[in-house]
Amino acid sequence: MKLQQLRYLVEVAKQGLNVSEAAEALHTSQPGISKQIRLLEDELGVQVFIRNGKRVVDVTAPGKEILRISERILREAKNLKRVAEEFVNEEEGSLVIATTHTQARYALPGTISSFMQRYPGVKLSIKQGSPTQICEFVLDGSADIAIATEGIDQFPELISLDCYQWNRSIIVPDNHPLLELRRHVTLADVAAYPIITYDFAFAGRSKINRAFEAEHLSPNVVLTAIDTDVIKTYVGLGLGIGIIASMAFDVHRDQGLFAIDASHLFEPSTTHIGVRRDAYLRGYTFSFIEGFAPHLKRETVERALNTYGED
Amino acid sequence: MKLQQLRYLVEVAKQGLNVSEAAEALHTSQPGISKQIRLLEDELGVQVFIRNGKRVVDVTAPGKEILRISERILREAKNLKRVAEEFVNEEEGSLVIATTHTQARYALPGTISSFMQRYPGVKLSIKQGSPTQICEFVLDGSADIAIATEGIDQFPELISLDCYQWNRSIIVPDNHPLLELRRHVTLADVAAYPIITYDFAFAGRSKINRAFEAEHLSPNVVLTAIDTDVIKTYVGLGLGIGIIASMAFDVHRDQGLFAIDASHLFEPSTTHIGVRRDAYLRGYTFSFIEGFAPHLKRETVERALNTYGED
DNA sequence: GTTTGTTACGGCTACCGTAAAGATC
DNA sequence: GATCTTTACGGTAGCCGTAACAAAC
């Protein structure tokens, strides 16, 4: 049994049971893959793939188990390399952060820029996506950590670390009646106007829904956006009032708009960092996490990673 | 990076940093091992072992991490093979049970013999040892499951499954004064006589101590044994009275000795099965566990194995 | 007909084992 | 001097890639 044989297996499965594409993805030849898979199947005495004549059409029952374990082995092998890199040069490497628009645009810039100054040798990159997508990036290894408010706790393979709590604001155009009420605004007041807010899967939208439901109000949501900038644009156009994360409002930049604190109307949301349970994190990754959420010291995170008891 | 390179690493570490012994254990040549380790170190860019001139004397800091991960990888590779075997032939394979004297002699025989009838193709073997030893057997892969009353919960890498509860009996020779009291015997009565019981680490001995301590009694323990047969022998010789697991007394076989139920004196003990969290268990292993503890169905055990969320 | 997977074959890498030399205790 | 490890070297297995063939959509 060889590591590449496992790599071949996994890649074929990943490419939708297409050996040719797997070969391309791995920069090698189809026959090589076919042969090695055959050899492995012979060695194990079990077919992994079901072939219809010459075409791979499905995975056998044992194949599913085998693929699962193979993935784990390959992941650990990657960790091994990462450990080595860490010791060779603590200051160099790469860090891929998967996150949502709101985090990328409003929460992360400060942390990112000081991180880049501190670790100029680390190739930092950001992958933007929906909460579900970014979790999947972390799962399949194409990102190291996920940062989002929604979704992370839904993946048991990920550890979810609380970063910070935040509240919401109502944003309105100039001269809007709600500005008279200011802090005395109620949910009912809000529900009286057309509302523009986040898409269902994003930025704690579920908490907004819950708040209205609790008071049996049915708000008139006229537009759901993935990012705050879209919301602001349409609030500016007078389409309705916006409910956004407070941190996304900037008095200077957002001329013509006004924010009304709404922390008394909606329960606060918490932004989380998600990491694979079985990931090996580089030293600078711990440093990044601590930069973003100062209470998440290295030891705290390590302890969380090992919650299931094993060392 | 190759799997055998990892195997070499781990074996060298296991053999006390002796490359020659590792070579012997793996049925290969020393130079081969040396070279492959070098190659791996080159590839990773980190030394795993510290060499004093030509002698391997220690493991580097990264080496420790690397060894840990390597062990995990090799373990998973073994699991992979096991999965395959399972599907090739569900009825053949091996099962190694690590257990203590008391379990082997009094609790297991029934389960074992019906298991052997049901799975004649499975090579069953039993490794006897102290509670700590048997857990270590399971940890290092030389046994599949551990069965014991003590010790299993102290290893976080093992899942501990409750099997059954049992109580204790006092055994005395014929005409012993305690026989007058029978079920009305108290701890104070017991403490009045010299006592023979289990060694500290065995068979729930700690519960016995705790019971006496709770009543501020200091029993006169004149002999501590690892197994019940030794205890019985010396009780028969009149050295003192015995405190043993009730299941270890047999009216017919143990002529000349009498048992007094002591379930009201000591809290019951529970016997556990211990399994590595990351082990792949063969179908017949589940079957064995269920034979030993009928409430531990396959699904129950599988659920317990995946408590840390993954899978 | 096009896409896809297997068989056949040749080159070459690199792994393994033997033998000998160098270090350490 | 004995044990242990590395270097040197030759044989060989087996991996990879090209090319041709076979099957499936």
XYZ file of C-alpha atoms (C1' of nucleotides) in Angstrom:
672
model
C 0.000 0.000 0.000
C 1.400 3.391 -0.946
C 0.370 6.891 -0.168
C -0.034 7.828 -3.796
C -2.328 4.932 -4.403
C -4.547 6.423 -1.754
C -4.158 9.804 -3.358
C -5.272 8.325 -6.654
C -8.307 6.715 -5.095
C -9.391 9.879 -3.405
C -8.823 12.016 -6.462
C -10.836 9.703 -8.699
C -13.689 9.837 -6.236
C -13.373 13.587 -5.987
C -13.475 14.013 -9.752
C -16.787 12.247 -10.001
C -15.325 8.802 -10.695
C -13.474 10.053 -13.707
C -9.982 8.602 -13.946
C -8.911 10.884 -16.760
C -9.730 14.030 -14.889
C -8.046 12.688 -11.808
C -4.929 12.093 -13.878
C -5.008 15.637 -15.098
C -5.553 17.060 -11.647
C -2.580 15.107 -10.354
C -0.417 15.828 -13.396
C 0.119 12.239 -14.290
C -1.132 9.692 -16.787
C -4.450 7.834 -16.808
C -2.914 4.404 -17.196
C -0.754 4.995 -14.178
C -3.771 5.739 -12.032
C -5.755 2.820 -13.364
C -2.934 0.461 -12.724
C -2.149 1.640 -9.229
C -5.772 1.461 -8.237
C -5.943 -2.069 -9.580
C -2.831 -3.000 -7.663
C -4.223 -1.587 -4.476
C -7.507 -3.383 -4.984
C -5.597 -6.591 -5.523
C -3.540 -6.056 -2.424
C -6.584 -5.350 -0.313
C -8.587 -8.072 -1.984
C -11.576 -5.776 -2.384
C -12.879 -3.699 -5.245
C -13.141 -0.047 -4.376
C -14.899 1.026 -7.542
C -17.689 -0.641 -9.428
C -16.931 -0.781 -13.135
C -19.496 -1.185 -15.824
C -17.353 -2.856 -18.401
C -14.540 -0.353 -18.562
C -16.241 2.601 -17.015
C -16.088 3.482 -13.352
C -19.675 4.001 -12.290
C -19.839 3.741 -8.538
C -18.101 3.100 -5.240
C -18.526 -0.222 -3.465
C -19.546 -0.438 0.170
C -16.037 -1.216 1.360
C -14.821 1.442 -1.041
C -16.687 4.096 0.879
C -14.959 3.121 4.093
C -11.650 2.909 2.346
C -12.048 6.342 0.843
C -12.956 7.807 4.184
C -9.876 6.372 5.826
C -7.670 7.273 2.883
C -8.723 10.878 3.124
C -7.846 10.873 6.761
C -4.435 9.401 6.076
C -3.683 11.946 3.383
C -4.800 14.735 5.617
C -2.441 13.570 8.316
C 0.341 13.303 5.799
C -0.271 16.921 4.914
C -0.176 17.794 8.574
C 3.151 16.062 8.819
C 4.620 18.271 6.156
C 3.147 21.274 7.791
C 4.760 20.398 11.091
C 8.092 20.200 9.362
C 7.597 23.534 7.633
C 6.696 25.085 10.925
C 10.001 24.108 12.400
C 12.025 24.966 9.353
C 10.759 28.485 9.249
C 8.172 29.791 11.625
C 7.734 32.950 9.673
C 7.023 31.586 6.257
C 4.171 29.649 4.793
C 0.645 30.296 3.713
C -2.607 31.024 5.429
C -5.930 30.807 3.670
C -8.872 32.415 5.366
C -12.345 31.603 4.174
C -14.872 34.180 5.174
C -17.973 36.110 4.238
C -18.299 39.545 2.812
C -19.195 41.218 6.075
C -16.172 39.849 7.907
C -13.808 40.488 5.051
C -14.951 44.034 4.582
C -15.582 45.260 8.107
C -14.081 42.975 10.699
C -10.878 41.660 9.203
C -8.966 44.544 7.605
C -7.312 45.682 10.831
C -6.213 42.211 11.842
C -5.061 41.392 8.351
C -2.877 44.423 7.913
C -1.096 44.045 11.224
C -0.660 40.345 10.518
C 0.932 41.100 7.165
C 3.308 43.506 8.800
C 4.244 41.045 11.499
C 4.613 38.066 9.125
C 5.716 39.422 5.775
C 6.817 35.933 4.734
C 3.368 34.402 5.040
C 1.322 34.277 1.888
C -2.060 35.343 3.086
C -5.140 34.833 0.997
C -8.827 35.241 1.507
C -11.535 33.128 -0.050
C -14.925 34.665 0.009
C -18.076 32.578 0.036
C -21.327 31.775 1.760
C -21.135 30.386 5.282
C -21.696 26.889 3.958
C -19.116 27.270 1.241
C -16.426 28.553 3.520
C -16.951 25.664 5.897
C -16.570 23.307 2.982
C -13.355 25.024 1.995
C -11.974 24.252 5.406
C -13.277 20.705 5.269
C -11.636 19.889 1.973
C -8.413 21.563 2.961
C -8.529 24.456 0.531
C -8.723 26.897 3.430
C -7.177 26.829 6.875
C -9.745 28.670 8.917
C -13.286 29.876 8.413
C -14.642 33.070 9.892
C -18.375 33.618 9.914
C -21.345 34.294 12.079
C -23.551 31.563 10.726
C -23.084 27.961 9.853
C -19.888 26.881 11.535
C -21.521 24.987 14.381
C -23.409 22.898 11.872
C -20.311 20.976 10.866
C -19.293 18.520 13.536
C -15.875 18.102 11.944
C -15.124 21.726 12.713
C -14.292 23.272 16.034
C -16.198 26.496 16.486
C -14.505 29.210 18.516
C -16.419 32.263 19.722
C -14.746 35.472 18.615
C -16.854 38.472 19.439
C -20.440 39.554 19.858
C -21.983 42.266 17.831
C -25.284 44.087 17.545
C -27.355 45.549 14.796
C -28.301 49.001 13.634
C -31.140 50.279 11.580
C -29.940 52.479 8.775
C -32.207 55.017 7.213
C -31.899 57.868 4.745
C -31.903 61.481 5.852
C -35.123 62.910 7.273
C -36.606 59.491 7.910
C -39.385 59.447 10.532
C -37.579 56.782 12.576
C -34.842 59.280 13.326
C -37.294 61.087 15.603
C -37.560 58.032 17.818
C -33.878 57.147 17.904
C -33.185 54.815 20.798
C -36.870 54.471 21.594
C -37.584 52.718 18.372
C -39.500 49.444 18.732
C -39.762 46.383 16.557
C -43.260 47.425 15.621
C -41.943 50.759 14.388
C -39.411 48.981 12.294
C -41.922 46.540 10.880
C -43.985 49.424 9.607
C -41.430 50.149 6.868
C -40.144 48.067 3.985
C -36.991 46.330 5.112
C -33.723 45.526 3.396
C -31.419 43.085 5.131
C -29.192 40.067 4.763
C -29.935 36.909 2.885
C -31.197 34.075 5.000
C -27.956 32.199 5.372
C -25.840 35.233 6.214
C -24.710 37.404 9.067
C -27.146 36.345 11.732
C -30.223 36.880 9.624
C -31.932 34.103 11.577
C -31.777 36.226 14.741
C -33.580 39.041 12.968
C -36.371 36.725 11.925
C -36.655 35.325 15.399
C -37.010 38.749 16.978
C -39.948 39.636 14.766
C -41.566 36.266 15.196
C -41.362 36.582 18.963
C -43.594 39.633 18.715
C -45.788 38.119 16.018
C -44.794 40.774 13.541
C -44.426 40.017 9.868
C -41.949 42.508 8.470
C -42.062 43.413 4.843
C -38.645 42.400 3.585
C -38.350 43.866 0.126
C -34.769 42.922 -0.608
C -32.328 40.431 0.803
C -28.682 40.970 0.053
C -25.533 39.042 0.714
C -23.517 42.047 1.633
C -23.993 45.284 3.486
C -22.913 47.481 0.629
C -25.854 46.405 -1.451
C -28.166 47.064 1.471
C -26.762 50.557 1.935
C -27.106 51.345 -1.733
C -30.816 50.570 -1.780
C -31.474 52.289 1.509
C -29.874 55.337 -0.075
C -32.228 54.975 -3.024
C -35.172 55.069 -0.636
C -36.289 51.488 -1.229
C -36.611 50.898 2.498
C -34.768 50.857 5.786
C -31.829 48.582 6.423
C -30.964 46.258 9.253
C -27.235 45.676 9.289
C -24.367 44.777 11.546
C -23.413 47.880 13.506
C -19.745 47.505 12.654
C -20.647 47.904 8.984
C -21.699 51.504 9.380
C -19.195 54.265 9.017
C -20.308 57.826 9.679
C -17.779 59.367 7.383
C -18.013 57.012 4.470
C -21.740 56.500 4.539
C -22.834 60.062 3.863
C -26.563 60.549 3.594
C -27.328 57.536 5.763
C -27.974 57.440 9.493
C -27.668 54.582 11.927
C -29.978 53.895 14.843
C -28.648 51.453 17.398
C -30.884 48.405 17.557
C -29.105 46.341 20.176
C -32.251 46.399 22.286
C -34.334 44.905 19.491
C -32.335 41.883 18.365
C -30.266 39.505 20.391
C -26.588 39.886 19.702
C -24.879 37.559 17.265
C -21.543 35.908 17.742
C -18.914 35.576 15.080
C -16.989 32.315 15.114
C -13.781 30.907 13.817
C -13.995 27.377 12.452
C -11.059 24.997 12.269
C -10.861 21.329 11.374
C -10.544 19.213 14.476
C -7.684 17.273 12.983
C -5.794 20.180 11.487
C -2.278 21.076 12.422
C -2.108 24.825 12.794
C 1.008 26.804 12.101
C 2.307 29.102 14.803
C 1.351 32.193 12.855
C -2.174 30.856 12.482
C -2.547 30.896 16.237
C -1.108 34.368 16.141
C -3.660 35.447 13.561
C -6.525 34.042 15.593
C -5.319 35.846 18.675
C -5.015 39.034 16.666
C -8.620 38.718 15.607
C -9.997 37.610 18.964
C -7.524 38.470 21.732
C -9.053 36.069 24.244
C -8.271 33.123 21.953
C -4.736 32.462 23.102
C -2.784 29.642 21.594
C -3.374 27.357 24.575
C -7.089 28.046 24.539
C -7.345 27.056 20.923
C -5.165 23.989 21.360
C -7.281 22.859 24.246
C -10.415 23.260 22.157
C -8.850 21.252 19.350
C -8.258 18.358 21.661
C -11.645 18.260 23.330
C -12.255 14.678 22.417
C -9.622 13.623 24.879
C -6.752 12.466 22.762
C -3.557 14.283 23.115
C 7.076 10.650 1.665
C 6.353 6.957 1.885
C 4.509 4.852 4.354
C 7.461 2.662 5.089
C 9.603 5.630 5.869
C 7.103 6.459 8.547
C 7.144 2.866 9.682
C 10.904 3.043 9.978
C 10.754 6.211 12.017
C 8.239 4.821 14.416
C 10.034 1.540 14.808
C 13.347 3.202 15.550
C 11.686 5.302 18.209
C 9.937 2.251 19.590
C 13.161 0.275 19.806
C 14.762 2.908 21.987
C 16.418 4.814 19.141
C 18.290 1.751 17.995
C 18.325 1.467 14.228
C 19.742 -2.041 14.222
C 16.993 -3.441 16.392
C 14.407 -1.644 14.325
C 15.850 -3.294 11.233
C 15.607 -6.678 12.854
C 12.055 -6.096 14.018
C 11.036 -5.110 10.501
C 13.029 -7.859 8.828
C 15.127 -5.568 6.759
C 18.636 -4.108 6.736
C 20.031 -1.337 8.903
C 21.410 0.685 6.003
C 18.008 0.682 4.363
C 16.424 2.195 7.414
C 19.159 4.758 7.919
C 18.933 5.846 4.351
C 15.191 6.117 4.194
C 15.092 8.103 7.384
C 17.690 10.437 5.967
C 15.708 10.816 2.794
C 12.583 11.624 4.709
C 14.415 14.126 6.852
C 15.761 15.749 3.713
C 12.342 15.861 2.151
C 10.796 17.414 5.221
C 13.775 19.647 5.779
C 13.852 18.785 9.473
C 15.861 16.363 11.537
C 13.727 13.883 13.372
C 16.510 12.326 15.396
C 19.415 13.949 17.132
C 22.650 12.163 16.347
C 25.736 12.327 18.415
C 28.235 11.731 15.691
C 26.863 8.512 14.262
C 24.706 7.433 17.142
C 21.042 8.257 17.439
C 20.609 9.698 20.898
C 17.354 11.613 20.992
C 14.286 12.906 19.193
C 14.069 16.533 18.146
C 11.099 18.707 19.013
C 9.616 18.486 15.531
C 10.479 14.796 15.590
C 8.106 14.240 18.461
C 5.259 15.764 16.534
C 6.224 13.864 13.434
C 6.330 10.584 15.289
C 2.937 11.218 16.786
C 1.395 11.910 13.418
C 3.232 9.024 11.796
C 1.835 6.622 14.334
C -1.617 7.884 13.590
C -1.120 7.442 9.874
C 0.161 3.911 10.277
C -2.722 3.072 12.547
C -5.163 4.286 9.943
C -3.364 2.301 7.297
C -3.873 -0.770 9.424
C -7.515 0.098 9.772
C -7.724 0.317 6.017
C -6.518 -3.213 5.638
C -8.859 -4.347 8.308
C -11.803 -2.812 6.518
C -10.845 -4.714 3.422
C -10.501 -7.978 5.316
C -13.876 -7.429 6.862
C -15.498 -7.291 3.474
C -13.510 -10.138 2.010
C -14.518 -12.513 4.723
C -16.636 -11.483 7.625
C -16.037 -14.714 9.419
C -12.283 -14.823 9.420
C -9.648 -12.815 11.122
C -8.221 -12.411 14.553
C -9.396 -10.976 17.823
C -7.063 -10.266 20.692
C -8.617 -9.652 24.068
C -6.518 -8.137 26.806
C -7.919 -8.780 30.228
C -7.204 -9.511 33.861
C -7.185 -12.782 35.670
C -10.606 -12.335 37.246
C -12.314 -11.627 33.942
C -10.475 -14.333 32.077
C -11.194 -16.945 34.670
C -14.709 -16.137 35.836
C -16.465 -13.751 33.484
C -15.255 -14.620 30.011
C -15.336 -18.394 29.551
C -19.012 -18.572 28.596
C -18.795 -15.747 26.078
C -15.567 -17.087 24.666
C -16.809 -20.581 24.031
C -19.989 -19.517 22.301
C -18.003 -17.024 20.258
C -15.610 -19.724 19.147
C -18.488 -21.899 18.058
C -20.119 -19.078 16.157
C -16.913 -17.867 14.502
C -14.649 -20.860 14.070
C -12.606 -18.928 11.522
C -11.572 -16.222 13.947
C -8.274 -16.689 15.707
C -9.091 -15.697 19.231
C -6.394 -14.985 21.740
C -6.254 -13.642 25.237
C -3.483 -11.551 26.712
C -3.436 -11.398 30.451
C -2.021 -8.463 32.325
C -2.582 -5.786 34.903
C -5.246 -3.184 34.158
C -2.599 -0.721 33.089
C -0.827 -3.245 30.942
C -3.915 -4.353 29.098
C -4.823 -0.774 28.297
C -1.363 -0.300 26.893
C -1.794 -3.405 24.779
C -4.835 -1.822 23.212
C -3.071 1.504 22.805
C -0.121 0.056 20.942
C -2.305 -2.141 18.801
C -1.234 -5.496 20.172
C -4.762 -6.122 21.459
C -8.137 -5.150 20.071
C -10.167 -4.728 23.210
C -9.471 -4.509 26.915
C -11.776 -5.909 29.565
C -11.257 -4.855 33.144
C -12.852 -3.263 36.136
C -10.130 -0.790 36.866
C -8.046 1.561 34.850
C -9.772 1.901 31.521
C -11.264 5.322 32.154
C -7.821 6.669 32.917
C -6.792 6.526 29.273
C -8.445 9.271 27.286
C -7.545 7.557 24.023
C -9.796 4.672 24.984
C -13.541 4.555 24.941
C -14.826 2.899 28.086
C -18.046 0.926 27.797
C -19.934 -0.219 30.864
C -20.512 -3.979 30.787
C -22.001 -5.199 34.040
C -22.085 -4.461 37.731
C -20.995 -6.916 40.335
C -20.768 -7.196 44.081
C -18.440 -8.737 46.563
C -18.526 -11.645 48.927
C -16.594 -12.439 52.055
C -15.161 -15.920 51.933
C -14.282 -17.752 55.102
C -13.233 -21.232 56.050
C -15.624 -23.649 57.671
C -16.797 -22.878 61.216
C -15.747 -19.287 61.013
C -17.522 -17.004 63.524
C -18.705 -14.684 60.747
C -20.891 -17.461 59.411
C -23.153 -16.928 62.442
C -23.909 -13.406 61.346
C -24.377 -14.134 57.654
C -26.223 -11.249 56.012
C -26.061 -9.147 59.131
C -22.323 -8.872 58.960
C -20.985 -5.293 59.213
C -17.788 -3.689 58.066
C -16.649 -3.526 61.661
C -17.118 -7.285 61.960
C -15.043 -7.789 58.864
C -12.313 -5.431 59.993
C -11.871 -7.501 63.138
C -10.210 -10.301 61.145
C -7.091 -10.396 59.018
C -8.076 -9.765 55.436
C -6.867 -11.162 52.145
C -7.954 -9.358 49.003
C -6.900 -7.981 45.666
C -3.851 -5.954 44.893
C -4.421 -2.237 44.789
C -4.673 -1.868 41.049
C -7.026 -4.790 40.512
C -10.665 -5.735 40.509
C -12.146 -2.763 42.226
C -9.841 -2.858 45.190
C -10.190 0.893 45.515
C -13.876 0.511 46.350
C -12.995 -1.817 49.189
C -10.607 0.706 50.653
C -13.111 3.472 50.311
C -15.782 1.543 52.191
C -13.529 1.036 55.176
C -12.289 4.586 55.117
C -15.829 5.898 55.130
C -16.347 4.220 58.480
C -12.903 5.126 59.759
C -11.893 1.519 60.020
C -8.384 0.368 59.302
C -8.591 -3.231 58.197
C -5.637 -5.509 58.666
C -4.838 -6.612 55.159
C -2.340 -9.423 55.511
C -2.048 -10.408 51.888
C -2.850 -8.745 48.592
C -3.134 -10.963 45.564
C -3.609 -10.367 41.889
C -6.037 -13.201 41.431
C -8.844 -14.813 43.328
C -7.347 -18.265 43.318
C -4.459 -17.128 45.449
C -6.868 -15.474 47.832
C -8.921 -18.636 48.162
C -5.856 -20.727 48.776
C -4.756 -18.653 51.739
C -8.245 -18.336 53.128
C -8.320 -22.122 53.017
C -5.077 -22.191 54.956
C -6.639 -20.033 57.655
C -4.502 -16.966 57.046
C -7.549 -14.723 57.116
C -10.871 -14.000 55.499
C -11.163 -13.072 51.833
C -12.989 -10.302 50.055
C -13.551 -11.307 46.468
C -15.823 -10.733 43.510
C -18.980 -12.756 44.073
C -18.815 -14.304 40.623
C -15.481 -15.848 41.557
C -16.998 -18.150 44.133
C -18.259 -21.550 43.119
C -20.005 -23.672 45.733
C -19.051 -26.931 44.120
C -15.482 -26.224 43.257
C -14.595 -24.298 46.358
C -15.152 -27.015 48.920
C -14.315 -26.019 52.453
C -14.943 -22.346 51.825
C -18.118 -20.401 52.397
C -19.275 -17.159 50.875
C -21.163 -14.401 52.645
C -22.793 -11.845 50.406
C -21.291 -8.424 51.022
C -23.213 -6.326 48.547
C -24.505 -4.206 51.421
C -20.971 -3.386 52.566
C -19.225 -2.255 49.418
C -20.535 -0.256 46.531
C -20.821 -2.353 43.391
C -18.084 -2.208 40.798
C -18.554 -2.009 37.070
C -16.561 -3.950 34.550
C -15.690 -2.080 31.367
C -14.626 -2.783 27.865
C -11.996 -0.449 26.468
C -11.486 0.214 22.773
C -9.285 2.703 20.964
C -11.306 5.655 19.774
C -9.796 5.438 16.334
C -9.974 1.689 15.907
C -11.848 0.004 13.143
C -13.669 -2.923 14.674
C -14.455 -6.064 12.739
C -18.055 -7.236 12.631
C -17.311 -10.215 14.840
C -15.750 -7.924 17.412
C -19.052 -6.147 17.796
C -20.616 -9.553 18.044
C -18.213 -10.551 20.798
C -18.909 -7.396 22.759
C -22.619 -7.976 22.514
C -22.136 -11.559 23.628
C -20.329 -10.336 26.709
C -22.638 -7.420 27.494
C -25.947 -7.870 25.676
C -26.948 -4.229 25.989
C -23.902 -3.155 23.967
C -25.390 -3.534 20.526
C -23.324 -2.685 17.501
C -25.011 0.688 17.042
C -24.480 1.600 20.677
C -20.788 0.906 20.423
C -20.430 2.713 17.113
C -22.150 5.735 18.529
C -19.809 5.733 21.487
C -16.819 5.493 19.163
C -17.906 8.624 17.365
C -18.677 10.740 20.381
C -16.293 13.430 19.385
C -18.580 14.325 16.543
C -16.723 13.243 13.503
C -17.643 10.686 11.130
C -17.487 9.373 -33.340
C -15.967 10.809 -29.052
C -14.867 9.990 -24.589
C -12.999 6.935 -21.342
C -10.442 2.949 -19.373
C -7.269 -1.109 -19.959
C -3.290 -3.613 -21.860
C 1.434 -3.641 -23.606
C 5.987 -2.117 -23.552
C 10.270 0.373 -22.501
C 13.036 3.612 -19.705
C 14.451 4.872 -15.525
C 14.195 5.785 -10.797
C 14.965 4.328 -6.387
C 14.622 0.768 -3.015
C 16.922 -3.013 -0.902
C 20.637 -5.932 0.551
C 25.673 -6.933 0.922
C 30.158 -5.389 2.034
C 33.313 -2.248 4.079
C 34.686 1.705 6.587
C 34.162 5.214 10.246
C 32.478 6.582 15.199
C 31.228 5.958 19.652
C 31.145 3.589 23.938
C 37.471 -4.288 20.959
C 32.515 -4.333 20.400
C 28.575 -2.215 18.902
C 26.388 0.714 15.983
C 25.781 3.759 11.959
C 26.857 5.536 7.586
C 28.884 5.268 2.844
C 29.503 2.749 -1.363
C 27.803 -0.212 -4.829
C 25.227 -3.466 -7.662
C 20.891 -5.964 -8.687
C 16.256 -5.573 -9.382
C 11.555 -4.458 -8.684
C 8.167 -1.390 -9.828
C 6.521 3.194 -11.161
C 5.660 6.286 -14.922
C 4.701 7.683 -19.522
C 3.799 6.717 -24.467
C 1.271 4.168 -27.699
C -2.140 1.108 -29.180
C -6.432 -1.223 -28.313
C -11.160 -1.936 -26.478
C -15.432 -0.602 -24.618
C -19.245 2.590 -23.524
C -22.107 6.749 -24.288
